[in-house]
Short mmCIF file of C-alpha atoms and ligand atoms in Angstrom, two decimals:
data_model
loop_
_atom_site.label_atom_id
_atom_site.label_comp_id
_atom_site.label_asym_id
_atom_site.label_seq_id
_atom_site.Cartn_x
_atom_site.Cartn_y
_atom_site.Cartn_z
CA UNK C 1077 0.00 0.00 0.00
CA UNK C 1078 1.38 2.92 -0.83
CA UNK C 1079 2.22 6.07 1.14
CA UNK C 1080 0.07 8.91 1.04
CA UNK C 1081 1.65 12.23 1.27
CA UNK C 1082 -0.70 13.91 3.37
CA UNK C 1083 -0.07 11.79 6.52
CA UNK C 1084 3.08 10.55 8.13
CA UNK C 1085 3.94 7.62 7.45
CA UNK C 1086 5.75 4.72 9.83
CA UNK C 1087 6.26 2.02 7.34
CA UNK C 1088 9.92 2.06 7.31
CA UNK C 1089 9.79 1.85 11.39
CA UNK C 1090 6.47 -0.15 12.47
CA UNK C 1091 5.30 -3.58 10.38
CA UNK C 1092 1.96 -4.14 9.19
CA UNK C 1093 -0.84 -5.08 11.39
CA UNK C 1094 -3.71 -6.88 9.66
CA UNK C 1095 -7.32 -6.83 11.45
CA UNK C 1096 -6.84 -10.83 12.00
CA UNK C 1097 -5.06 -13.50 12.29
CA UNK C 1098 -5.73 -17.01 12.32
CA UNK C 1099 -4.62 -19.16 14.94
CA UNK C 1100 -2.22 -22.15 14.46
CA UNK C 1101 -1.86 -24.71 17.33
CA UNK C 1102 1.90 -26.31 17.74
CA UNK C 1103 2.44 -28.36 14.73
CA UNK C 1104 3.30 -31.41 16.33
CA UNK C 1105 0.12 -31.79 18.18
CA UNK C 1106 -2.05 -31.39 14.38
CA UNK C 1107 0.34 -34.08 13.18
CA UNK C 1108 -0.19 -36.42 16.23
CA UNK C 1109 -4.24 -35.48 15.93
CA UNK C 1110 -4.37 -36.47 12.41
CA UNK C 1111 -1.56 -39.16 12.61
CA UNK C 1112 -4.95 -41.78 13.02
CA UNK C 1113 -6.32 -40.73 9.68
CA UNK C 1114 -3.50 -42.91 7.95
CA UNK C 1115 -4.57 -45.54 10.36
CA UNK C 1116 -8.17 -45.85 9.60
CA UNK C 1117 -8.01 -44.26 5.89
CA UNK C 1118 -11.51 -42.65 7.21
CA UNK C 1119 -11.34 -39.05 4.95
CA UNK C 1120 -14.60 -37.74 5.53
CA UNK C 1121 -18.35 -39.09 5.86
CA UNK C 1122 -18.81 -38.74 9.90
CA UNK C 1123 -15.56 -40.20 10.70
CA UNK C 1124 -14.10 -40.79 14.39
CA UNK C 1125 -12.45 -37.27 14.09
CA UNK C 1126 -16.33 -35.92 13.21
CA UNK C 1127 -17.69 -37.89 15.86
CA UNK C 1128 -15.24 -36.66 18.63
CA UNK C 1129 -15.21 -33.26 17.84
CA UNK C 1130 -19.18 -32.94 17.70
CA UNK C 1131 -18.84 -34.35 21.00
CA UNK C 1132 -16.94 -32.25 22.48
CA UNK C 1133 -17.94 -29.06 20.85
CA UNK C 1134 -22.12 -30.21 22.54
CA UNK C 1135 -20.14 -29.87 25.61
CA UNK C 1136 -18.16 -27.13 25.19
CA UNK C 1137 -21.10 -24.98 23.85
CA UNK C 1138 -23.54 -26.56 26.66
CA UNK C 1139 -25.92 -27.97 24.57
CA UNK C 1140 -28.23 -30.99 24.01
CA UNK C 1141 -27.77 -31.01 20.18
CA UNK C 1142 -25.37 -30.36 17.56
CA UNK C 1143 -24.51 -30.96 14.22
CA UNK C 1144 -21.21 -30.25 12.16
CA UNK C 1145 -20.62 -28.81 8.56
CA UNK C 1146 -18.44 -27.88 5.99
CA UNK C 1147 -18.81 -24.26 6.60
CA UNK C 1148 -21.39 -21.97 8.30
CA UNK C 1149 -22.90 -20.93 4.97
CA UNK C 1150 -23.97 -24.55 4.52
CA UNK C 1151 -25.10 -25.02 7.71
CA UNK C 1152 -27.48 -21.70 7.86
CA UNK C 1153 -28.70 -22.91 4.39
CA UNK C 1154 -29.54 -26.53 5.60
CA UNK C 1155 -31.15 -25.12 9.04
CA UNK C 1156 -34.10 -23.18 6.85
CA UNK C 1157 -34.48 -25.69 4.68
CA UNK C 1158 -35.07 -28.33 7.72
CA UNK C 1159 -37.46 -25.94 9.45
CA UNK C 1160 -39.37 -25.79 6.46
CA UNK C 1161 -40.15 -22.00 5.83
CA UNK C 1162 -41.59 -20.11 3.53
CA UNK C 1163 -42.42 -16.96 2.15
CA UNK C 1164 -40.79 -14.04 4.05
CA UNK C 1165 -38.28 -13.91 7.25
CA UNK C 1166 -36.84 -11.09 9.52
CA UNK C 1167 -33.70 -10.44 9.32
CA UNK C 1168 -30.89 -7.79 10.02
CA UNK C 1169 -29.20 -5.79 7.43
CA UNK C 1170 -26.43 -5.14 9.34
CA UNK C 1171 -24.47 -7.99 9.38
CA UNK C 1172 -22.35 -10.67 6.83
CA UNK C 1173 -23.42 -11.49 2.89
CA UNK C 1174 -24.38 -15.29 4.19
CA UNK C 1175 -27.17 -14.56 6.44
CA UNK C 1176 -28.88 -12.91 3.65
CA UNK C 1177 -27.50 -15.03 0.80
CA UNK C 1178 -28.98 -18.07 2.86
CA UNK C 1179 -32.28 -16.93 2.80
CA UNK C 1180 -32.66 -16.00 -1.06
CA UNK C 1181 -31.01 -18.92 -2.14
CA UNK C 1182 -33.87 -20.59 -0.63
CA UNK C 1183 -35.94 -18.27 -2.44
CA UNK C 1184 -37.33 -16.80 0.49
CA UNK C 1185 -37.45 -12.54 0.63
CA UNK C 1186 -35.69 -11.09 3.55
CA UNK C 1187 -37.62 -7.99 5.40
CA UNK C 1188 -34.81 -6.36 6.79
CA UNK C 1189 -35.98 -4.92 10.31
CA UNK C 1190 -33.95 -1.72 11.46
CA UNK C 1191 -30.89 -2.36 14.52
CA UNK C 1192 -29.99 -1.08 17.96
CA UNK C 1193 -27.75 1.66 18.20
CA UNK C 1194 -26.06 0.06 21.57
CA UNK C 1195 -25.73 -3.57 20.17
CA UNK C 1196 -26.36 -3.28 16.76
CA UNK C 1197 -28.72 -6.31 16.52
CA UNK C 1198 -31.99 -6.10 15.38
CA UNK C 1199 -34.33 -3.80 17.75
CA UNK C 1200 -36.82 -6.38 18.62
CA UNK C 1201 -39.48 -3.47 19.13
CA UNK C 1202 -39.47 -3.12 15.39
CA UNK C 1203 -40.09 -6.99 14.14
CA UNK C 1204 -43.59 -7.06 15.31
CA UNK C 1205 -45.12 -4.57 12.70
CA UNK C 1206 -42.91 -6.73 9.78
CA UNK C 1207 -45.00 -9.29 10.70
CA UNK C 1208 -47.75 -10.28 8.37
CA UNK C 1209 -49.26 -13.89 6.79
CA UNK C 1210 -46.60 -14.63 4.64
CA UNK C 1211 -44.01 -14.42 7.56
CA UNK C 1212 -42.68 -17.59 8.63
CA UNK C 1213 -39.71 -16.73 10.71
CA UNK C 1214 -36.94 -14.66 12.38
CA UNK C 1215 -33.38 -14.48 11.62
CA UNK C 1216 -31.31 -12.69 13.85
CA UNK C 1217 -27.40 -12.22 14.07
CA UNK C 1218 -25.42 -11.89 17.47
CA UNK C 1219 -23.60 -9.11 15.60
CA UNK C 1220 -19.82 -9.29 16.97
CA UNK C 1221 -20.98 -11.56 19.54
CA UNK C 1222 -22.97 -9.06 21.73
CA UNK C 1223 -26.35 -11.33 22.02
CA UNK C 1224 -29.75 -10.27 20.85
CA UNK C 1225 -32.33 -9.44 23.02
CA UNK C 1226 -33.46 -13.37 23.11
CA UNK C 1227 -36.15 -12.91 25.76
CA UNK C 1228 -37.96 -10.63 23.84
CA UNK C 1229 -37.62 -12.16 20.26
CA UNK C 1230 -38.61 -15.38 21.64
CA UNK C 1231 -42.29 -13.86 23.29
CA UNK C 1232 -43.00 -12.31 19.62
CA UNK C 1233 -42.19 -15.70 17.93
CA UNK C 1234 -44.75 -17.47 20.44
CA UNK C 1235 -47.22 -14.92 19.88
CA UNK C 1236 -47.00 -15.08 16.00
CA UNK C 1237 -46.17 -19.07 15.44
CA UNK C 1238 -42.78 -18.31 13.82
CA UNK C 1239 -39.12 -20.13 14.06
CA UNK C 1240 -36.28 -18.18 14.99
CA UNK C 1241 -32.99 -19.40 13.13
CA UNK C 1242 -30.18 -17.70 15.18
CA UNK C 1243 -26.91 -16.36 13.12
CA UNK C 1244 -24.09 -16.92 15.94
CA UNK C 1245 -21.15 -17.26 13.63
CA UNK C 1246 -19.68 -14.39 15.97
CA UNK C 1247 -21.05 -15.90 19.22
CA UNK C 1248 -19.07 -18.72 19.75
CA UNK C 1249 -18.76 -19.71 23.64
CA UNK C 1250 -21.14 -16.92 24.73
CA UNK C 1251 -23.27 -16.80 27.67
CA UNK C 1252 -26.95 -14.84 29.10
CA UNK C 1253 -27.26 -14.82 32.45
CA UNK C 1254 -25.30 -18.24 32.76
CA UNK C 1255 -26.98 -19.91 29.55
CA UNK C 1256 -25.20 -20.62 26.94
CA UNK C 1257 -26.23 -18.66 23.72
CA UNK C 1258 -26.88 -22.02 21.54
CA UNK C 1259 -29.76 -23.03 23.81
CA UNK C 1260 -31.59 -20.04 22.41
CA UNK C 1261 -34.45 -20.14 19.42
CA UNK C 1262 -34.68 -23.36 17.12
CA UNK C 1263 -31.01 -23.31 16.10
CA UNK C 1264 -28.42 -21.34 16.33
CA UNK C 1265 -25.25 -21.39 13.72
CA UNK C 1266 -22.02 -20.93 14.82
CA UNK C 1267 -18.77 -20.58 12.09
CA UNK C 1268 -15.74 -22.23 12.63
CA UNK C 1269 -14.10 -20.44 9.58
CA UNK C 1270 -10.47 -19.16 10.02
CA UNK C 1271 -11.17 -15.79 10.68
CA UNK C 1272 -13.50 -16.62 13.42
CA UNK C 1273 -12.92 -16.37 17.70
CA UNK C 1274 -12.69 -20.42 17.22
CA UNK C 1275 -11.98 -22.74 14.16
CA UNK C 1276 -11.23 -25.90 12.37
CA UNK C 1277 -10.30 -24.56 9.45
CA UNK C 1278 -13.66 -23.59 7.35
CA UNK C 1279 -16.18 -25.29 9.25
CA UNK C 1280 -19.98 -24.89 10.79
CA UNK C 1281 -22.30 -25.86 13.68
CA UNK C 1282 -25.73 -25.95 14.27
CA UNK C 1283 -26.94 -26.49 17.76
CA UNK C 1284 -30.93 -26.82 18.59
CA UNK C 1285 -33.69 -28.13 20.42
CA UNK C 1286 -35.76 -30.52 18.69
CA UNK C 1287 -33.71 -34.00 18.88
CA UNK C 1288 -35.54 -35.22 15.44
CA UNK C 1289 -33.67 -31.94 13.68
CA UNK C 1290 -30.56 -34.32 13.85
CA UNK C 1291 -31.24 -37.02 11.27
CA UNK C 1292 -32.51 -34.53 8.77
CA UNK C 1293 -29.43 -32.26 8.98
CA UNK C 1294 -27.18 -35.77 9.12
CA UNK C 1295 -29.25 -36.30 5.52
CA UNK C 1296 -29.47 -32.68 4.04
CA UNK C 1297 -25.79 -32.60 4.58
CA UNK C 1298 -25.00 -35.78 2.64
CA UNK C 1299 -27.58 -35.63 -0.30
CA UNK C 1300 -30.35 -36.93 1.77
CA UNK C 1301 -29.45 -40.50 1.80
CA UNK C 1302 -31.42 -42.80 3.89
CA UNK C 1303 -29.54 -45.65 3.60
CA UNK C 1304 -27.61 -47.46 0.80
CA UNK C 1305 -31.23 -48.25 -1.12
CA UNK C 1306 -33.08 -45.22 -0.41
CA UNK C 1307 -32.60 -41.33 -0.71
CA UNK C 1308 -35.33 -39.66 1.01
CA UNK C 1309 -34.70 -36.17 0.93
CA UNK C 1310 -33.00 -33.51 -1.56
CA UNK C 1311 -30.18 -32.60 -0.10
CA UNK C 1312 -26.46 -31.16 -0.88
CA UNK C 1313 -22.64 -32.18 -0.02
CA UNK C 1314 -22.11 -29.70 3.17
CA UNK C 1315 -20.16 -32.20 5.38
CA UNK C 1316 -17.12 -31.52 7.27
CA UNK C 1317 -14.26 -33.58 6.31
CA UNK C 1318 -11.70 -35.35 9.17
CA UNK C 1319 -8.99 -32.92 9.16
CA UNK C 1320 -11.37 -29.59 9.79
CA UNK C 1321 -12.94 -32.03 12.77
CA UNK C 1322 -9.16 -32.98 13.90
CA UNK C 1323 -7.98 -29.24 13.90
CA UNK C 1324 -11.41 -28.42 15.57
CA UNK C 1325 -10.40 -31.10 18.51
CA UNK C 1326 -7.24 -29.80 18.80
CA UNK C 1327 -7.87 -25.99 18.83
CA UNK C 1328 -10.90 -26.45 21.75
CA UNK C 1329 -7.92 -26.97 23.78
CA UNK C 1330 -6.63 -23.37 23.51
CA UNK C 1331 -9.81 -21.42 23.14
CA UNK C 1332 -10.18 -20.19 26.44
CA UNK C 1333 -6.60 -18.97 26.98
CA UNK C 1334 -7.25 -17.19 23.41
CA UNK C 1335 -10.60 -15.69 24.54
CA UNK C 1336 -8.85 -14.65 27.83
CA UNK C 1337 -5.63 -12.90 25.34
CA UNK C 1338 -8.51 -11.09 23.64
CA UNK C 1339 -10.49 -9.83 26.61
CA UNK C 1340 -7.12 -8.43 28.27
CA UNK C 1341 -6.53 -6.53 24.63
CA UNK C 1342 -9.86 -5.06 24.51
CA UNK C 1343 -9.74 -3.83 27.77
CA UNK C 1344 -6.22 -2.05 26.79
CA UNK C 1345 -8.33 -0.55 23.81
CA UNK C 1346 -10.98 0.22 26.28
CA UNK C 1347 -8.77 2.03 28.48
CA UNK C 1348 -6.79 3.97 25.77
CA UNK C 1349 -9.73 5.45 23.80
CA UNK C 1350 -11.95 6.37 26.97
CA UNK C 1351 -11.35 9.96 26.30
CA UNK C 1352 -11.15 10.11 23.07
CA UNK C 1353 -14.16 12.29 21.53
CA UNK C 1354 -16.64 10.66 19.09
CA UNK C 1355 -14.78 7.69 19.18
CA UNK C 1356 -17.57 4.89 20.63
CA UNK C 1357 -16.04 1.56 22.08
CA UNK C 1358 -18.76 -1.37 23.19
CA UNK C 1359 -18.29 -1.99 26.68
CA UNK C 1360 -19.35 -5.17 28.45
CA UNK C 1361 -23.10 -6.02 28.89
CA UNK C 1362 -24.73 -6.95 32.17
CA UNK C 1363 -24.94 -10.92 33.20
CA UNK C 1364 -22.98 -11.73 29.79
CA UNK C 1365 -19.72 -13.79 29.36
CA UNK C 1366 -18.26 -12.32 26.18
CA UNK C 1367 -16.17 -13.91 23.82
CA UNK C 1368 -14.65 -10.53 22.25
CA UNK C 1369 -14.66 -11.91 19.09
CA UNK C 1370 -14.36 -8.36 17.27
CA UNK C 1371 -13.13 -4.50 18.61
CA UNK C 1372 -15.51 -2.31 16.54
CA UNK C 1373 -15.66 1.18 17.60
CA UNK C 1374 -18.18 4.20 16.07
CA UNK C 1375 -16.82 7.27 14.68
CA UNK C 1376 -18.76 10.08 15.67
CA UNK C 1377 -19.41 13.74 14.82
CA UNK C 1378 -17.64 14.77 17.76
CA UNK C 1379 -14.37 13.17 16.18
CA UNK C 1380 -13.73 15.87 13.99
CA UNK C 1381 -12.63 13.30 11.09
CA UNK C 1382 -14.86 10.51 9.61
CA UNK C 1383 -14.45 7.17 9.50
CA UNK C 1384 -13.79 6.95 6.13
CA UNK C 1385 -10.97 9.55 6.76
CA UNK C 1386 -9.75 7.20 9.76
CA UNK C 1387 -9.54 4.49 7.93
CA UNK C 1388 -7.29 5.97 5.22
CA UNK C 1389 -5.06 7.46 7.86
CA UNK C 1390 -4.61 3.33 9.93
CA UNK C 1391 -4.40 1.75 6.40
CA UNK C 1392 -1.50 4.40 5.31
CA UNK C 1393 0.32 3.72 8.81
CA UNK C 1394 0.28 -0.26 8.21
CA UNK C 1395 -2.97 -0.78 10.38
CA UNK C 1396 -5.36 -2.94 8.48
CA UNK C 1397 -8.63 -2.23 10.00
CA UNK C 1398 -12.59 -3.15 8.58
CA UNK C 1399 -15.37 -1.20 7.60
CA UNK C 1400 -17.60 -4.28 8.59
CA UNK C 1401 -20.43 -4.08 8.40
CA UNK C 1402 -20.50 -1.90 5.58
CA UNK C 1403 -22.10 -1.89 2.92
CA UNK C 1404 -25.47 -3.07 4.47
CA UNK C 1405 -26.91 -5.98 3.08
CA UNK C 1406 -29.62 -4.00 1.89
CA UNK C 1407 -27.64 -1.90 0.00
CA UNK C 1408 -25.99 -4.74 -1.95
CA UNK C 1409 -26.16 -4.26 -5.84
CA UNK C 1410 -27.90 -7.68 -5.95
CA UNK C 1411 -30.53 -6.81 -3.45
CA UNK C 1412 -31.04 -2.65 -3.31
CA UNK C 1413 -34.09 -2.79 -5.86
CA UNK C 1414 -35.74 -5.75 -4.81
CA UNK C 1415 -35.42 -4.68 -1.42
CA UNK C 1416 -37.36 -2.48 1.01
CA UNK C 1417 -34.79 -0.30 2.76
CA UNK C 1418 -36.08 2.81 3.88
CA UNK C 1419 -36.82 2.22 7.81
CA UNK C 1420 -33.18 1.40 8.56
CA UNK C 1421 -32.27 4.78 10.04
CA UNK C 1422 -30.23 2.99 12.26
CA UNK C 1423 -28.43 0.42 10.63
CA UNK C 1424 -27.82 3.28 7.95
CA UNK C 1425 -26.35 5.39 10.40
CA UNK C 1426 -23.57 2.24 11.95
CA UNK C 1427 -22.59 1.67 8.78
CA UNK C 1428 -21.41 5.01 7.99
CA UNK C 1429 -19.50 5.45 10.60
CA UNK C 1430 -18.55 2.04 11.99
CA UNK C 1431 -14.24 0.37 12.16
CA UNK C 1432 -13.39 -2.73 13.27
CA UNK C 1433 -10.05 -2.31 14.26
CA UNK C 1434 -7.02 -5.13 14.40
CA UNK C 1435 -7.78 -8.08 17.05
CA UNK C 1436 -6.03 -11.16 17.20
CA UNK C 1437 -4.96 -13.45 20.45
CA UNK C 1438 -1.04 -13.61 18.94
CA UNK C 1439 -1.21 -9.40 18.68
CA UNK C 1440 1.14 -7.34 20.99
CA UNK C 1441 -0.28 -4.52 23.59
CA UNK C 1442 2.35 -2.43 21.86
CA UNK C 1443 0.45 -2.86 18.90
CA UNK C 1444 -2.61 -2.09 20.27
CA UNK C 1445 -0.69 1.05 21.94
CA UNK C 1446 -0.25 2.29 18.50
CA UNK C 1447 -2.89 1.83 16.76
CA UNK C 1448 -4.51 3.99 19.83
CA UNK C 1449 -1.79 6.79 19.62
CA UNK C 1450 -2.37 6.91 15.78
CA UNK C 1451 -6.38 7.37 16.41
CA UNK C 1452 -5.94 10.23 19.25
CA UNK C 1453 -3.40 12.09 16.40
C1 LIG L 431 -18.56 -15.75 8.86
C2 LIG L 431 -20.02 -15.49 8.88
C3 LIG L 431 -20.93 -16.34 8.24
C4 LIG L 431 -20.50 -17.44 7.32
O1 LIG L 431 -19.77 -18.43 7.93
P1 LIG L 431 -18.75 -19.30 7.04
O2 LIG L 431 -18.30 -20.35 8.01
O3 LIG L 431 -17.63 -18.39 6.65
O4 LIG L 431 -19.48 -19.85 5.89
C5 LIG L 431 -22.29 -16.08 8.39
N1 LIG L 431 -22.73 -15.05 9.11
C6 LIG L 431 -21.90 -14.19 9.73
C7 LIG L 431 -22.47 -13.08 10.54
C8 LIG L 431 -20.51 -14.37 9.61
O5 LIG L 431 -19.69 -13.49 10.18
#
């Protein structure tokens, strides 16, 4: 990237710090984890890697059921075509291209409901007048982890008869009031993808209540076949091979040490943009164990620069930050005229003016110093 000549710039003195990094456990531990693979030639197809990991990933998630996939895309896909919807579902513009790309591809419309300025999830006071007869569920995101507001989202999908598909791709390991955030709604998705708080690999879970949601999902993942005579159900390839299960097994094993790196980074960031004006950093919410999955802070009037202007400045000084989430979803090319976005004052206004700045467990507090010192400049 190069310099531009308006602002200084560190290159020669300071290396690059990208927004993430994925984590790699010690070598020889993936080697001794996959060493059995040669032994039982077992590749993919719900394997003893598969079976191990989804076994401990039910525990370490505290839930009853769970299922593993390929990636989260698949698995969001395969949870709305088990629950059987149709016609339109609630959903949040502010968040990832798959949550909405999930629901189209099923050729369902997404109603995009405005978000909360504190959490950015969907304000659950607005879903109820999205509501009409062709709604058959509610798709929220836990956006960077922070959960929705479950109690109430679960009361309006009682009232109405609807299914709530939870997007926790960013939730992983989260917690309400000591329950675990995969015990919420009909089922939750959680990514394992590279980029994400925990991974193996590219990879997905779906978690949920009903026990008989775990043969269809075993089927809809492997083209719906019953048994060696009979396939029962259309379904798609979406399951996760050995080695994404074996790096899963092996990376559970460091995930709370890397949550605990995280949470002592973000509370450096915390600390060093307090006083900074216009510059908004989430602080922790009451009764919940956070996984701090993401740092994304809100550039306000009252900064005196705008986030756009921000971002140039980090990206010229070597700091790779995000403008996620940004475009909203409903402002997509692919969606902007077939959409209705014009109650999202909210999510409009986020994604104007919202950074997610670098985060990683392996990133230095000097780094973190910097990036700080470069904002208050
Ligand atoms: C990453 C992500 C997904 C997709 O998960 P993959 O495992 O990458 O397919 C879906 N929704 C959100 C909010 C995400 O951040």
């Amino acid at each position: 990237m190069p310099c531009k000549e308006s602002v200084i710039c560190n290159h020669d003195t300071f290396p690059k710090i990208p927004v993430t990094q994925p984590f790699l456990p010690p070598f020889e531990e993936y080697v001794q984890e996959i060493k059995e693979i040669w032994e039982t030639n077992w590749l993919t197809n719900g394997g003893p890697k598969h079976q191990k990991f989804e076994s401990l990933l039910k525990k370490h998630l505290k839930v009853e059921h769970a299922n593993l996939f390929v990636n989260g895309t698949l698995a969001l896909d395969l949870a709305i075509k088990a629950l059987n919807l149709n016609g339109e579902i609630i959903t949040t513009p502010f968040t990832f291209a798959a949550t909405t790309h999930a629901i189209t591809l099923n050729n369902l419309k997404p109603i995009f409901c405005d978000i909360e300025l504190e959490t950015f999830n969907i304000d659950s006071t607005k879903i109820e007048h999205l509501i009409n007869e062709n709604t058959s569920a509610i798709m929220p995101v836990h956006v960077f982890g922070n959960p929705c507001n479950v109690l109430e989202i679960e009361r309006i999908a009682q009232k109405y008869d609807l299914k709530i598909i939870y997007d926790a791709a960013h939730a992983f390991g989260v917690e309400i009031n000591g329950e675990a955030i995969g015990n919420f709604g009909d089922v939750s998705m959680f990514s394992m993808h590279a980029t994400k708080v925990f991974h193996s690999i590219e990879g997905g879970a779906l978690t949920f209540k009903d026990k008989n949601l775990m043969n269809i999902f075993n089927k809809l993942k492997n083209f719906g076949i019953e048994s060696e005579d009979s396939v029962s159900m259309i379904g798609t390839n979406a399951k996760m091979n050995e080695f994404q299960a074996a790096m899963g097994i092996v990376n559970l094993q460091y995930i709370d040490d890397l949550i605990m790196k995280r949470k002592e980074l973000t509370f450096l960031y915390r600390e060093l943009l307090e006083n900074v004006k216009g510059i908004k950093v989430h602080q922790d919410l009451p009764n919940v164990k956070h996984n701090y999955s993401y740092l994304p802070i809100l550039i306000e009037y009252e900064f005196g620069r705008t986030r756009d202007e921000l971002y140039e400045y980090l990206t010229s000084n070597g700091v790779y930050c995000r403008k996620y989430f940004y475009p909203l979803c409903s402002d997509f090319d692919c969606y902007k005229n077939n959409v209705d976005n014009s109650d999202l004052f909210n999510a409009q206004y986020v994604a104007e003016r919202i950074l997610t700045l670098p985060l990683y467990p392996q990133m230095k507090k000097e780094d973190v110093s910097r990036i700080c010192q470069l904002i208050r400049n």
